[in-house]
PDB file of C-alpha atoms in Angstrom:
ATOM      1  CA  MET A  10     -39.730 -21.194  10.974  1.00  0.00           C
ATOM      2  CA  LYS A  11     -37.482 -18.546  13.222  1.00  0.00           C
ATOM      3  CA  LYS A  12     -34.609 -20.420  13.020  1.00  0.00           C
ATOM      4  CA  VAL A  13     -34.979 -21.221   9.156  1.00  0.00           C
ATOM      5  CA  PHE A  14     -35.377 -17.163   8.418  1.00  0.00           C
ATOM      6  CA  ILE A  15     -32.473 -16.259  10.700  1.00  0.00           C
ATOM      7  CA  SER A  16     -30.029 -18.997   9.014  1.00  0.00           C
ATOM      8  CA  LEU A  17     -31.290 -17.356   5.686  1.00  0.00           C
ATOM      9  CA  PHE A  18     -30.558 -14.032   6.547  1.00  0.00           C
ATOM     10  CA  ALA A  19     -26.917 -15.196   7.905  1.00  0.00           C
ATOM     11  CA  ILE A  20     -26.392 -16.782   4.554  1.00  0.00           C
ATOM     12  CA  LEU A  21     -27.486 -13.726   2.408  1.00  0.00           C
ATOM     13  CA  ALA A  22     -25.821 -11.520   4.987  1.00  0.00           C
ATOM     14  CA  GLY A  23     -22.727 -13.230   4.248  1.00  0.00           C
ATOM     15  CA  THR A  24     -22.950 -13.800   0.673  1.00  0.00           C
ATOM     16  CA  SER A  25     -23.566  -9.742   0.393  1.00  0.00           C
ATOM     17  CA  PHE A  26     -20.683  -9.419   2.884  1.00  0.00           C
ATOM     18  CA  ALA A  27     -18.193 -11.527   0.225  1.00  0.00           C
ATOM     19  CA  MET A  28     -19.534  -9.462  -2.633  1.00  0.00           C
ATOM     20  CA  ALA A  29     -18.734  -6.277  -0.741  1.00  0.00           C
ATOM     21  CA  GLU A  30     -15.324  -7.481  -0.552  1.00  0.00           C
ATOM     22  CA  ASP A  31     -14.926  -8.285  -4.207  1.00  0.00           C
ATOM     23  CA  ALA A  32     -16.659  -5.107  -4.948  1.00  0.00           C
ATOM     24  CA  GLY A  33     -14.313  -3.076  -2.600  1.00  0.00           C
ATOM     25  CA  CYS A  34     -11.177  -4.256  -4.484  1.00  0.00           C
ATOM     26  CA  GLU A  35     -12.469  -3.480  -8.053  1.00  0.00           C
ATOM     27  CA  ALA A  36     -13.207   0.178  -6.694  1.00  0.00           C
ATOM     28  CA  PHE A  37      -9.384   0.755  -7.377  1.00  0.00           C
ATOM     29  CA  LYS A  38      -8.695   2.925 -10.299  1.00  0.00           C
ATOM     30  CA  TRP A  39      -6.486  -0.203 -11.621  1.00  0.00           C
ATOM     31  CA  PRO A  40      -6.198  -3.768 -11.002  1.00  0.00           C
ATOM     32  CA  VAL A  41      -4.529  -5.010  -7.734  1.00  0.00           C
ATOM     33  CA  THR A  42      -4.602  -8.952  -8.117  1.00  0.00           C
ATOM     34  CA  ARG A  43      -0.550  -8.972  -8.462  1.00  0.00           C
ATOM     35  CA  GLU A  44      -0.549  -7.054  -5.132  1.00  0.00           C
ATOM     36  CA  GLN A  45      -3.046  -9.432  -3.691  1.00  0.00           C
ATOM     37  CA  ALA A  46      -0.846 -12.688  -4.943  1.00  0.00           C
ATOM     38  CA  LEU A  47       2.427 -11.064  -3.535  1.00  0.00           C
ATOM     39  CA  PHE A  48       1.167 -10.219  -0.362  1.00  0.00           C
ATOM     40  CA  ALA A  49       0.261 -13.730   0.612  1.00  0.00           C
ATOM     41  CA  ALA A  50       3.918 -14.656   0.470  1.00  0.00           C
ATOM     42  CA  ALA A  51       5.531 -11.185   1.370  1.00  0.00           C
ATOM     43  CA  PRO A  52       9.111 -12.210   3.204  1.00  0.00           C
ATOM     44  CA  ALA A  53       9.835 -10.125   6.561  1.00  0.00           C
ATOM     45  CA  THR A  54      12.052  -7.090   5.676  1.00  0.00           C
ATOM     46  CA  PRO A  55      13.823  -4.607   7.456  1.00  0.00           C
ATOM     47  CA  SER A  56      13.499  -1.018   7.636  1.00  0.00           C
ATOM     48  CA  GLY A  57      16.406   0.076   5.477  1.00  0.00           C
ATOM     49  CA  ALA A  58      16.106  -2.707   2.715  1.00  0.00           C
ATOM     50  CA  THR A  59      16.157  -2.597  -0.979  1.00  0.00           C
ATOM     51  CA  LEU A  60      13.057  -3.184  -2.254  1.00  0.00           C
ATOM     52  CA  ALA A  61      12.520  -5.103  -5.608  1.00  0.00           C
ATOM     53  CA  VAL A  62      10.742  -4.080  -8.422  1.00  0.00           C
ATOM     54  CA  GLY A  63       8.032  -6.756  -9.259  1.00  0.00           C
ATOM     55  CA  ALA A  64       8.120  -8.109  -5.306  1.00  0.00           C
ATOM     56  CA  ALA A  65       6.382  -7.367  -2.174  1.00  0.00           C
ATOM     57  CA  ALA A  66       7.785  -6.989   1.121  1.00  0.00           C
ATOM     58  CA  ASP A  67       6.627  -7.027   4.749  1.00  0.00           C
ATOM     59  CA  LEU A  68       8.099  -4.382   5.943  1.00  0.00           C
ATOM     60  CA  ALA A  69       9.479  -3.868   9.564  1.00  0.00           C
ATOM     61  CA  LEU A  70       8.543  -0.228  10.564  1.00  0.00           C
ATOM     62  CA  VAL A  71      10.168   1.738  13.405  1.00  0.00           C
ATOM     63  CA  PRO A  72       8.766   4.467  15.728  1.00  0.00           C
ATOM     64  CA  ALA A  73       8.949   7.740  13.221  1.00  0.00           C
ATOM     65  CA  GLU A  74      10.953   9.775  15.038  1.00  0.00           C
ATOM     66  CA  LYS A  75      13.535   6.731  14.412  1.00  0.00           C
ATOM     67  CA  ALA A  76      12.944   6.028  10.653  1.00  0.00           C
ATOM     68  CA  GLY A  77      15.955   8.274   9.490  1.00  0.00           C
ATOM     69  CA  PHE A  78      13.849   9.909   6.886  1.00  0.00           C
ATOM     70  CA  THR A  79      16.027  11.512   4.030  1.00  0.00           C
ATOM     71  CA  LEU A  80      13.798  14.512   3.690  1.00  0.00           C
ATOM     72  CA  PRO A  81      10.996  15.502   6.135  1.00  0.00           C
ATOM     73  CA  PRO A  82       7.672  13.387   5.293  1.00  0.00           C
ATOM     74  CA  GLU A  83       5.346  15.622   2.968  1.00  0.00           C
ATOM     75  CA  HIS A  84       2.670  15.085   5.806  1.00  0.00           C
ATOM     76  CA  ALA A  85       4.359  15.277   9.232  1.00  0.00           C
ATOM     77  CA  PRO A  86       3.999  11.884  11.115  1.00  0.00           C
ATOM     78  CA  ALA A  87       1.706  12.081  14.140  1.00  0.00           C
ATOM     79  CA  SER A  88       2.852  11.122  17.544  1.00  0.00           C
ATOM     80  CA  GLY A  89       3.150   7.360  17.911  1.00  0.00           C
ATOM     81  CA  THR A  90       3.276   6.476  14.556  1.00  0.00           C
ATOM     82  CA  PHE A  91       5.683   4.382  12.405  1.00  0.00           C
ATOM     83  CA  GLY A  92       7.638   4.603   9.437  1.00  0.00           C
ATOM     84  CA  ALA A  93      10.440   3.046   7.274  1.00  0.00           C
ATOM     85  CA  VAL A  94      13.274   4.127   4.643  1.00  0.00           C
ATOM     86  CA  ALA A  95      13.586   1.671   1.549  1.00  0.00           C
ATOM     87  CA  SER A  96      15.507   1.947  -1.564  1.00  0.00           C
ATOM     88  CA  VAL A  97      14.303   1.007  -5.117  1.00  0.00           C
ATOM     89  CA  GLU A  98      16.088   0.568  -8.331  1.00  0.00           C
ATOM     90  CA  VAL A  99      13.673   2.647 -10.731  1.00  0.00           C
ATOM     91  CA  PRO A 100      13.707   0.372 -14.146  1.00  0.00           C
ATOM     92  CA  THR A 101      14.122   1.826 -17.140  1.00  0.00           C
ATOM     93  CA  GLU A 102      10.624   2.888 -18.124  1.00  0.00           C
ATOM     94  CA  GLY A 103      10.704   5.010 -14.970  1.00  0.00           C
ATOM     95  CA  ALA A 104       7.325   4.387 -13.960  1.00  0.00           C
ATOM     96  CA  ILE A 105       6.781   2.582 -10.500  1.00  0.00           C
ATOM     97  CA  GLN A 106       3.279   1.575  -8.706  1.00  0.00           C
ATOM     98  CA  ILE A 107       3.749   1.330  -4.990  1.00  0.00           C
ATOM     99  CA  SER A 108       0.656  -0.310  -3.325  1.00  0.00           C
ATOM    100  CA  LEU A 109       0.318  -1.022   0.728  1.00  0.00           C
ATOM    101  CA  SER A 110      -1.745  -2.952   3.115  1.00  0.00           C
ATOM    102  CA  GLY A 111      -2.128  -0.307   5.427  1.00  0.00           C
ATOM    103  CA  GLU A 112      -2.641   3.463   5.903  1.00  0.00           C
ATOM    104  CA  ALA A 113       0.850   5.262   5.426  1.00  0.00           C
ATOM    105  CA  TRP A 114       1.780   8.067   3.693  1.00  0.00           C
ATOM    106  CA  ILE A 115       4.428   7.369   0.762  1.00  0.00           C
ATOM    107  CA  ASP A 116       7.339   9.892  -0.250  1.00  0.00           C
ATOM    108  CA  VAL A 117       9.506   9.260  -3.263  1.00  0.00           C
ATOM    109  CA  ILE A 118      12.882  10.834  -3.266  1.00  0.00           C
ATOM    110  CA  GLN A 119      15.329  10.957  -6.392  1.00  0.00           C
ATOM    111  CA  ASP A 120      18.497  13.268  -6.644  1.00  0.00           C
ATOM    112  CA  GLY A 121      17.677  14.699  -3.535  1.00  0.00           C
ATOM    113  CA  HIS A 122      13.924  15.959  -4.214  1.00  0.00           C
ATOM    114  CA  ALA A 123      10.552  14.598  -3.462  1.00  0.00           C
ATOM    115  CA  ILE A 124       8.630  13.469  -6.422  1.00  0.00           C
ATOM    116  CA  LYS A 125       5.030  14.042  -6.466  1.00  0.00           C
ATOM    117  CA  SER A 126       2.670  10.948  -7.398  1.00  0.00           C
ATOM    118  CA  VAL A 127       1.300  11.001 -10.927  1.00  0.00           C
ATOM    119  CA  GLY A 128      -2.034   8.518  -9.768  1.00  0.00           C
ATOM    120  CA  TYR A 129      -3.350   7.578  -6.713  1.00  0.00           C
ATOM    121  CA  SER A 130      -6.427   5.169  -5.659  1.00  0.00           C
ATOM    122  CA  GLY A 131      -7.331   4.375  -2.181  1.00  0.00           C
ATOM    123  CA  VAL A 132      -9.946   1.816  -1.261  1.00  0.00           C
ATOM    124  CA  LYS A 133     -10.954   1.198   2.510  1.00  0.00           C
ATOM    125  CA  THR A 134     -13.141  -2.210   1.765  1.00  0.00           C
ATOM    126  CA  CYS A 135     -10.598  -4.189  -0.184  1.00  0.00           C
ATOM    127  CA  PRO A 136      -9.244  -6.782   2.070  1.00  0.00           C
ATOM    128  CA  GLY A 137      -5.314  -6.611   2.583  1.00  0.00           C
ATOM    129  CA  ILE A 138      -4.582  -3.567   0.316  1.00  0.00           C
ATOM    130  CA  ARG A 139      -5.525   0.028   1.367  1.00  0.00           C
ATOM    131  CA  LYS A 140      -3.695   2.255  -1.582  1.00  0.00           C
ATOM    132  CA  SER A 141      -1.465   2.213  -4.467  1.00  0.00           C
ATOM    133  CA  VAL A 142       0.188   4.984  -5.651  1.00  0.00           C
ATOM    134  CA  ARG A 143       2.259   5.755  -9.093  1.00  0.00           C
ATOM    135  CA  PHE A 144       5.068   7.668  -9.712  1.00  0.00           C
ATOM    136  CA  LYS A 145       7.128   8.723 -12.943  1.00  0.00           C
ATOM    137  CA  LEU A 146      10.794   8.777 -12.173  1.00  0.00           C
ATOM    138  CA  ALA A 147      14.140   8.628 -13.926  1.00  0.00           C
ATOM    139  CA  ALA A 148      15.485   4.993 -14.333  1.00  0.00           C
ATOM    140  CA  GLY A 149      18.090   4.476 -11.064  1.00  0.00           C
ATOM    141  CA  PRO A 150      18.194   4.739  -7.586  1.00  0.00           C
ATOM    142  CA  ALA A 151      15.395   6.274  -5.453  1.00  0.00           C
ATOM    143  CA  THR A 152      14.303   6.478  -1.799  1.00  0.00           C
ATOM    144  CA  VAL A 153      11.131   5.414  -0.573  1.00  0.00           C
ATOM    145  CA  GLN A 154       9.889   6.715   2.648  1.00  0.00           C
ATOM    146  CA  PHE A 155       6.638   5.409   4.647  1.00  0.00           C
ATOM    147  CA  SER A 156       5.242   7.848   7.636  1.00  0.00           C
ATOM    148  CA  GLY A 157       2.477   7.695   9.747  1.00  0.00           C
ATOM    149  CA  ALA A 158       1.603   4.155   9.622  1.00  0.00           C
ATOM    150  CA  LYS A 159      -0.502   3.476  13.004  1.00  0.00           C
ATOM    151  CA  LYS A 160       0.863  -0.276  12.906  1.00  0.00           C
ATOM    152  CA  ALA A 161       4.557  -1.536  13.172  1.00  0.00           C
ATOM    153  CA  GLU A 162       4.326  -3.528  10.173  1.00  0.00           C
ATOM    154  CA  LEU A 163       2.990  -2.863   6.332  1.00  0.00           C
ATOM    155  CA  LYS A 164       3.061  -4.822   3.365  1.00  0.00           C
ATOM    156  CA  VAL A 165       4.549  -3.497   0.444  1.00  0.00           C
ATOM    157  CA  ALA A 166       4.491  -3.925  -3.449  1.00  0.00           C
ATOM    158  CA  VAL A 167       6.716  -2.053  -5.920  1.00  0.00           C
ATOM    159  CA  LEU A 168       5.414  -3.036  -9.247  1.00  0.00           C
ATOM    160  CA  THR A 169       5.391  -1.482 -12.823  1.00  0.00           C
ATOM    161  CA  PRO A 170       1.966  -0.240 -13.855  1.00  0.00           C
ATOM    162  CA  GLU A 171      -0.273  -2.420 -16.122  1.00  0.00           C
TER     163      GLU A 171
END
């Protein structure tokens, strides 16, 4: 009887955990299903690369002090963290959504100025996606800086908001 009870508890706990994972992703302010699909096949991408809108990249980060930031990050990266700089061509609509698999700060720079985000959603209980940030920009080139990451890799998706 004891084994049956323990097995039933394990099954229920596993089911609850799976439901909690699903509920974790639902806690975002907007859907992240596109990011989940893109992250599964994100190609390895070096720091300094161009990120395509509508795609994801498995971005290789470097020690923050070697990232070559265009402007100092809004939040100074802690010692021992990682960062990267990438470029993106902002579409005509001017809105982009940058989603990350892990903890990191995102700065977007256009025409030499840091651009404030217009929306943020972060969830610690969604497997594989940690945060999603929206920016309103002018069409054309922009620089994206990632800083303060605790790991040397970060999956990044750049999308137009839904």
